[in-house]
Short mmCIF file of C-alpha atoms in Angstrom, two decimals:
data_model
loop_
_atom_site.label_atom_id
_atom_site.label_comp_id
_atom_site.label_asym_id
_atom_site.label_seq_id
_atom_site.Cartn_x
_atom_site.Cartn_y
_atom_site.Cartn_z
CA UNK A 1 73.35 29.51 64.66
CA UNK A 2 76.15 32.16 64.77
CA UNK A 3 77.56 32.97 68.43
CA UNK A 4 74.10 32.61 70.09
CA UNK A 5 74.86 29.01 71.18
CA UNK A 6 78.20 30.05 72.78
CA UNK A 7 76.37 32.91 74.77
CA UNK A 8 73.57 30.61 75.95
CA UNK A 9 76.30 28.12 77.07
CA UNK A 10 78.27 30.99 78.88
CA UNK A 11 75.28 32.21 80.22
CA UNK A 12 74.20 28.87 82.00
CA UNK A 13 77.73 28.39 83.35
CA UNK A 14 77.91 32.06 84.69
CA UNK A 15 74.29 31.60 86.53
CA UNK A 16 75.29 28.05 87.72
CA UNK A 17 78.57 29.43 89.00
CA UNK A 18 77.41 32.70 90.42
CA UNK A 19 74.49 30.98 92.38
CA UNK A 20 76.52 28.20 93.74
CA UNK A 21 79.26 30.68 95.06
CA UNK A 22 76.46 32.83 96.78
CA UNK A 23 74.64 29.76 98.28
CA UNK A 24 77.89 28.37 99.63
CA UNK A 25 79.67 31.55 100.89
CA UNK A 26 77.17 33.94 101.77
CA UNK A 27 73.73 32.44 102.23
CA UNK A 28 72.61 31.52 105.60
CA UNK A 29 69.32 29.28 105.06
CA UNK A 30 66.30 29.65 107.52
CA UNK A 31 65.07 26.26 106.98
CA UNK A 32 61.59 27.11 108.32
CA UNK A 33 60.95 29.20 105.26
CA UNK A 34 60.49 27.95 101.83
CA UNK A 35 63.43 30.06 100.16
CA UNK A 36 66.26 27.76 100.83
CA UNK A 37 64.13 24.79 99.09
CA UNK A 38 63.26 27.06 96.14
CA UNK A 39 66.84 28.14 95.69
CA UNK A 40 67.93 24.45 95.72
CA UNK A 41 65.41 23.85 93.02
CA UNK A 42 66.81 26.66 91.10
CA UNK A 43 70.29 25.36 91.50
CA UNK A 44 69.08 22.17 90.29
CA UNK A 45 67.70 23.58 87.17
CA UNK A 46 70.92 25.20 86.38
CA UNK A 47 72.70 21.89 87.00
CA UNK A 48 70.47 20.47 84.32
CA UNK A 49 71.28 23.23 82.18
CA UNK A 50 75.05 22.37 82.31
CA UNK A 51 74.16 18.66 81.14
CA UNK A 52 71.93 20.17 78.39
CA UNK A 53 74.85 22.47 77.30
CA UNK A 54 77.14 19.38 77.40
CA UNK A 55 74.41 17.57 75.56
CA UNK A 56 74.20 20.20 72.70
CA UNK A 57 77.78 20.09 72.48
CA UNK A 58 77.78 16.32 71.65
CA UNK A 59 75.61 17.39 68.83
CA UNK A 60 77.95 20.14 67.64
CA UNK A 61 75.43 22.76 68.01
CA UNK A 62 77.01 25.03 70.90
CA UNK A 63 79.51 26.47 68.23
CA UNK A 64 80.54 25.91 64.78
CA UNK A 65 84.04 25.94 66.09
CA UNK A 66 84.83 22.35 66.96
CA UNK A 67 87.42 23.15 69.72
CA UNK A 68 85.33 25.70 71.44
CA UNK A 69 82.11 23.42 71.10
CA UNK A 70 84.01 20.70 72.73
CA UNK A 71 85.68 22.76 75.22
CA UNK A 72 82.25 24.11 76.56
CA UNK A 73 80.67 20.64 76.45
CA UNK A 74 83.91 19.36 78.48
CA UNK A 75 83.52 22.35 80.91
CA UNK A 76 79.92 21.83 81.48
CA UNK A 77 79.88 18.12 81.77
CA UNK A 78 82.78 18.05 84.22
CA UNK A 79 81.06 20.83 86.55
CA UNK A 80 78.18 18.37 86.61
CA UNK A 81 79.55 15.78 89.10
CA UNK A 82 82.84 15.33 86.83
CA UNK A 83 80.96 13.90 83.98
CA UNK A 84 83.61 12.95 81.41
CA UNK A 85 82.65 14.69 77.92
CA UNK A 86 84.86 12.25 75.76
CA UNK A 87 83.32 9.03 77.39
CA UNK A 88 79.73 10.45 77.15
CA UNK A 89 80.02 11.27 73.46
CA UNK A 90 80.05 8.10 71.91
CA UNK A 91 77.63 6.75 74.14
CA UNK A 92 75.08 9.55 73.58
CA UNK A 93 75.53 8.89 69.74
CA UNK A 94 74.87 5.14 70.32
CA UNK A 95 71.66 6.09 71.90
CA UNK A 96 70.63 7.95 68.88
CA UNK A 97 71.70 5.24 66.52
CA UNK A 98 70.23 2.34 68.63
CA UNK A 99 67.27 4.04 70.45
CA UNK A 100 65.23 1.50 72.63
CA UNK A 101 67.39 -1.62 71.47
CA UNK A 102 69.82 -3.71 73.42
CA UNK A 103 72.35 -1.46 71.78
CA UNK A 104 71.06 1.56 73.60
CA UNK A 105 73.11 2.35 76.58
CA UNK A 106 70.19 4.76 77.89
CA UNK A 107 67.71 1.75 77.66
CA UNK A 108 66.63 -0.85 80.24
CA UNK A 109 67.69 -4.23 79.92
CA UNK A 110 64.54 -5.62 78.25
CA UNK A 111 63.11 -7.07 81.50
CA UNK A 112 63.39 -4.53 84.13
CA UNK A 113 61.45 -1.32 82.62
CA UNK A 114 60.50 0.13 85.99
CA UNK A 115 61.59 3.55 86.83
CA UNK A 116 64.03 2.53 89.79
CA UNK A 117 65.56 -0.59 87.99
CA UNK A 118 65.88 1.40 84.69
CA UNK A 119 67.62 4.31 86.55
CA UNK A 120 70.12 2.05 88.14
CA UNK A 121 70.96 0.55 84.88
CA UNK A 122 71.26 4.08 83.20
CA UNK A 123 73.60 5.22 86.29
CA UNK A 124 75.58 1.98 86.08
CA UNK A 125 76.43 2.66 82.36
CA UNK A 126 77.51 6.36 82.99
CA UNK A 127 78.60 6.75 86.63
CA UNK A 128 82.39 5.74 87.06
CA UNK A 129 84.27 5.00 90.34
CA UNK A 130 86.55 8.10 89.52
CA UNK A 131 83.45 10.37 89.53
CA UNK A 132 82.33 9.17 93.03
CA UNK A 133 86.07 9.52 94.54
CA UNK A 134 86.06 13.11 92.99
CA UNK A 135 82.89 13.89 94.42
CA UNK A 136 83.71 12.53 97.89
CA UNK A 137 87.12 14.52 97.80
CA UNK A 138 85.56 17.67 96.73
CA UNK A 139 82.81 17.31 99.22
CA UNK A 140 85.56 17.13 102.14
CA UNK A 141 87.43 19.91 100.76
CA UNK A 142 84.33 22.29 100.47
CA UNK A 143 83.20 21.55 103.87
CA UNK A 144 86.32 22.78 105.29
CA UNK A 145 85.35 26.44 103.84
CA UNK A 146 81.74 26.57 103.86
CA UNK A 147 78.86 25.40 106.07
CA UNK A 148 78.34 21.66 105.66
CA UNK A 149 74.63 22.05 105.43
CA UNK A 150 74.99 24.37 102.67
CA UNK A 151 77.30 22.17 100.74
CA UNK A 152 74.84 19.09 100.98
CA UNK A 153 71.79 21.45 100.19
CA UNK A 154 73.18 23.39 97.15
CA UNK A 155 76.13 21.55 95.73
CA UNK A 156 75.17 17.79 96.35
CA UNK A 157 71.37 17.31 96.54
CA UNK A 158 70.75 19.61 93.41
CA UNK A 159 73.26 17.42 91.36
CA UNK A 160 71.47 14.30 92.45
CA UNK A 161 67.88 15.89 91.70
CA UNK A 162 69.06 17.04 88.38
CA UNK A 163 70.41 13.60 87.36
CA UNK A 164 66.83 12.27 88.29
CA UNK A 165 65.05 15.13 86.49
CA UNK A 166 67.20 14.29 83.30
CA UNK A 167 66.43 10.72 83.56
CA UNK A 168 62.78 11.01 84.10
CA UNK A 169 62.07 13.71 81.29
CA UNK A 170 64.93 12.96 78.83
CA UNK A 171 64.79 8.97 79.06
CA UNK A 172 62.29 7.32 80.97
CA UNK A 173 59.19 9.17 79.76
CA UNK A 174 59.93 9.45 76.14
CA UNK A 175 61.09 5.98 75.57
CA UNK A 176 59.12 3.58 78.06
CA UNK A 177 56.49 1.42 76.79
CA UNK A 178 55.76 0.21 73.29
CA UNK A 179 55.95 2.53 70.28
CA UNK A 180 54.05 2.37 66.95
CA UNK A 181 55.72 0.66 64.03
CA UNK A 182 55.88 3.89 62.30
CA UNK A 183 57.52 5.79 65.18
CA UNK A 184 60.93 5.55 63.61
CA UNK A 185 62.72 7.33 66.52
CA UNK A 186 60.92 5.22 69.38
CA UNK A 187 60.19 8.28 71.11
CA UNK A 188 57.26 10.36 72.33
CA UNK A 189 56.72 14.05 73.28
CA UNK A 190 55.08 15.85 76.11
CA UNK A 191 52.21 18.07 75.42
CA UNK A 192 52.78 21.37 73.78
CA UNK A 193 53.43 23.82 76.83
CA UNK A 194 56.48 25.79 76.38
CA UNK A 195 56.80 27.30 79.84
CA UNK A 196 56.43 23.65 81.36
CA UNK A 197 58.80 22.29 78.64
CA UNK A 198 61.69 24.71 79.77
CA UNK A 199 61.06 24.40 83.43
CA UNK A 200 60.79 20.65 83.40
CA UNK A 201 64.00 20.04 81.19
CA UNK A 202 64.86 22.85 78.92
CA UNK A 203 62.37 21.77 76.27
CA UNK A 204 63.92 18.08 76.31
CA UNK A 205 60.42 16.76 76.88
CA UNK A 206 59.83 17.46 73.18
CA UNK A 207 61.75 14.39 72.74
CA UNK A 208 60.54 12.98 69.27
CA UNK A 209 61.42 16.42 67.87
CA UNK A 210 64.89 16.17 69.25
CA UNK A 211 65.46 12.76 67.90
CA UNK A 212 63.90 13.82 64.39
CA UNK A 213 66.18 17.10 64.54
CA UNK A 214 69.16 16.59 66.62
CA UNK A 215 71.01 19.54 64.91
CA UNK A 216 68.51 22.03 66.77
CA UNK A 217 69.91 23.54 70.15
CA UNK A 218 67.80 23.18 72.88
CA UNK A 219 66.83 27.03 72.70
CA UNK A 220 65.44 26.42 69.28
CA UNK A 221 63.49 22.99 70.05
CA UNK A 222 60.33 24.64 70.87
CA UNK A 223 59.78 26.05 67.36
CA UNK A 224 59.35 22.47 66.21
CA UNK A 225 56.00 22.45 67.95
CA UNK A 226 54.68 25.18 65.59
CA UNK A 227 55.88 23.34 62.49
#
């Protein structure tokens, strides 16, 4: 792995921060054109990259240096709506140990397996009151310095959309429905298409492969489709 995981993490952090700074401080959107919407989607993709970086850190694959690994994971998680890495870490490992069972914090309650009720339970398990308060406070500070429409369109909405993206491609699609008895990870994978797999969720749609080889960072996961 070497230092590549660190450079990947720093690259995502830099791209996210640079684009957000530009969109808040300098960009004046013309809502009659497609550009502000495309830029919001790009920012959403980078928000997703923040979470994927934190997720890789949960598996210890950002850096072999544990302190650096956890520091980058904490930073990436915190920039994504004030997620708290030390709180998420044990929950994510519970997901891997107890996938698609009542002890899986990412799974539905066994009765309400539809997208919206499952997402509501997922959010309830992870979102805290402190996150909501910090997001509200940050919003009120940001709008003092930047156009309110830009703050909503490029800071707030992309974070919400990225949360839905991560849940849809990383939890709902892979773990919904019944799984074959010999499917030890109770997971399924999307079809092999590397460009779509990256654009949709940083190869997280190759989900069975992730559960089977959780020691692989996101940028190596595509190789499992050639194995």
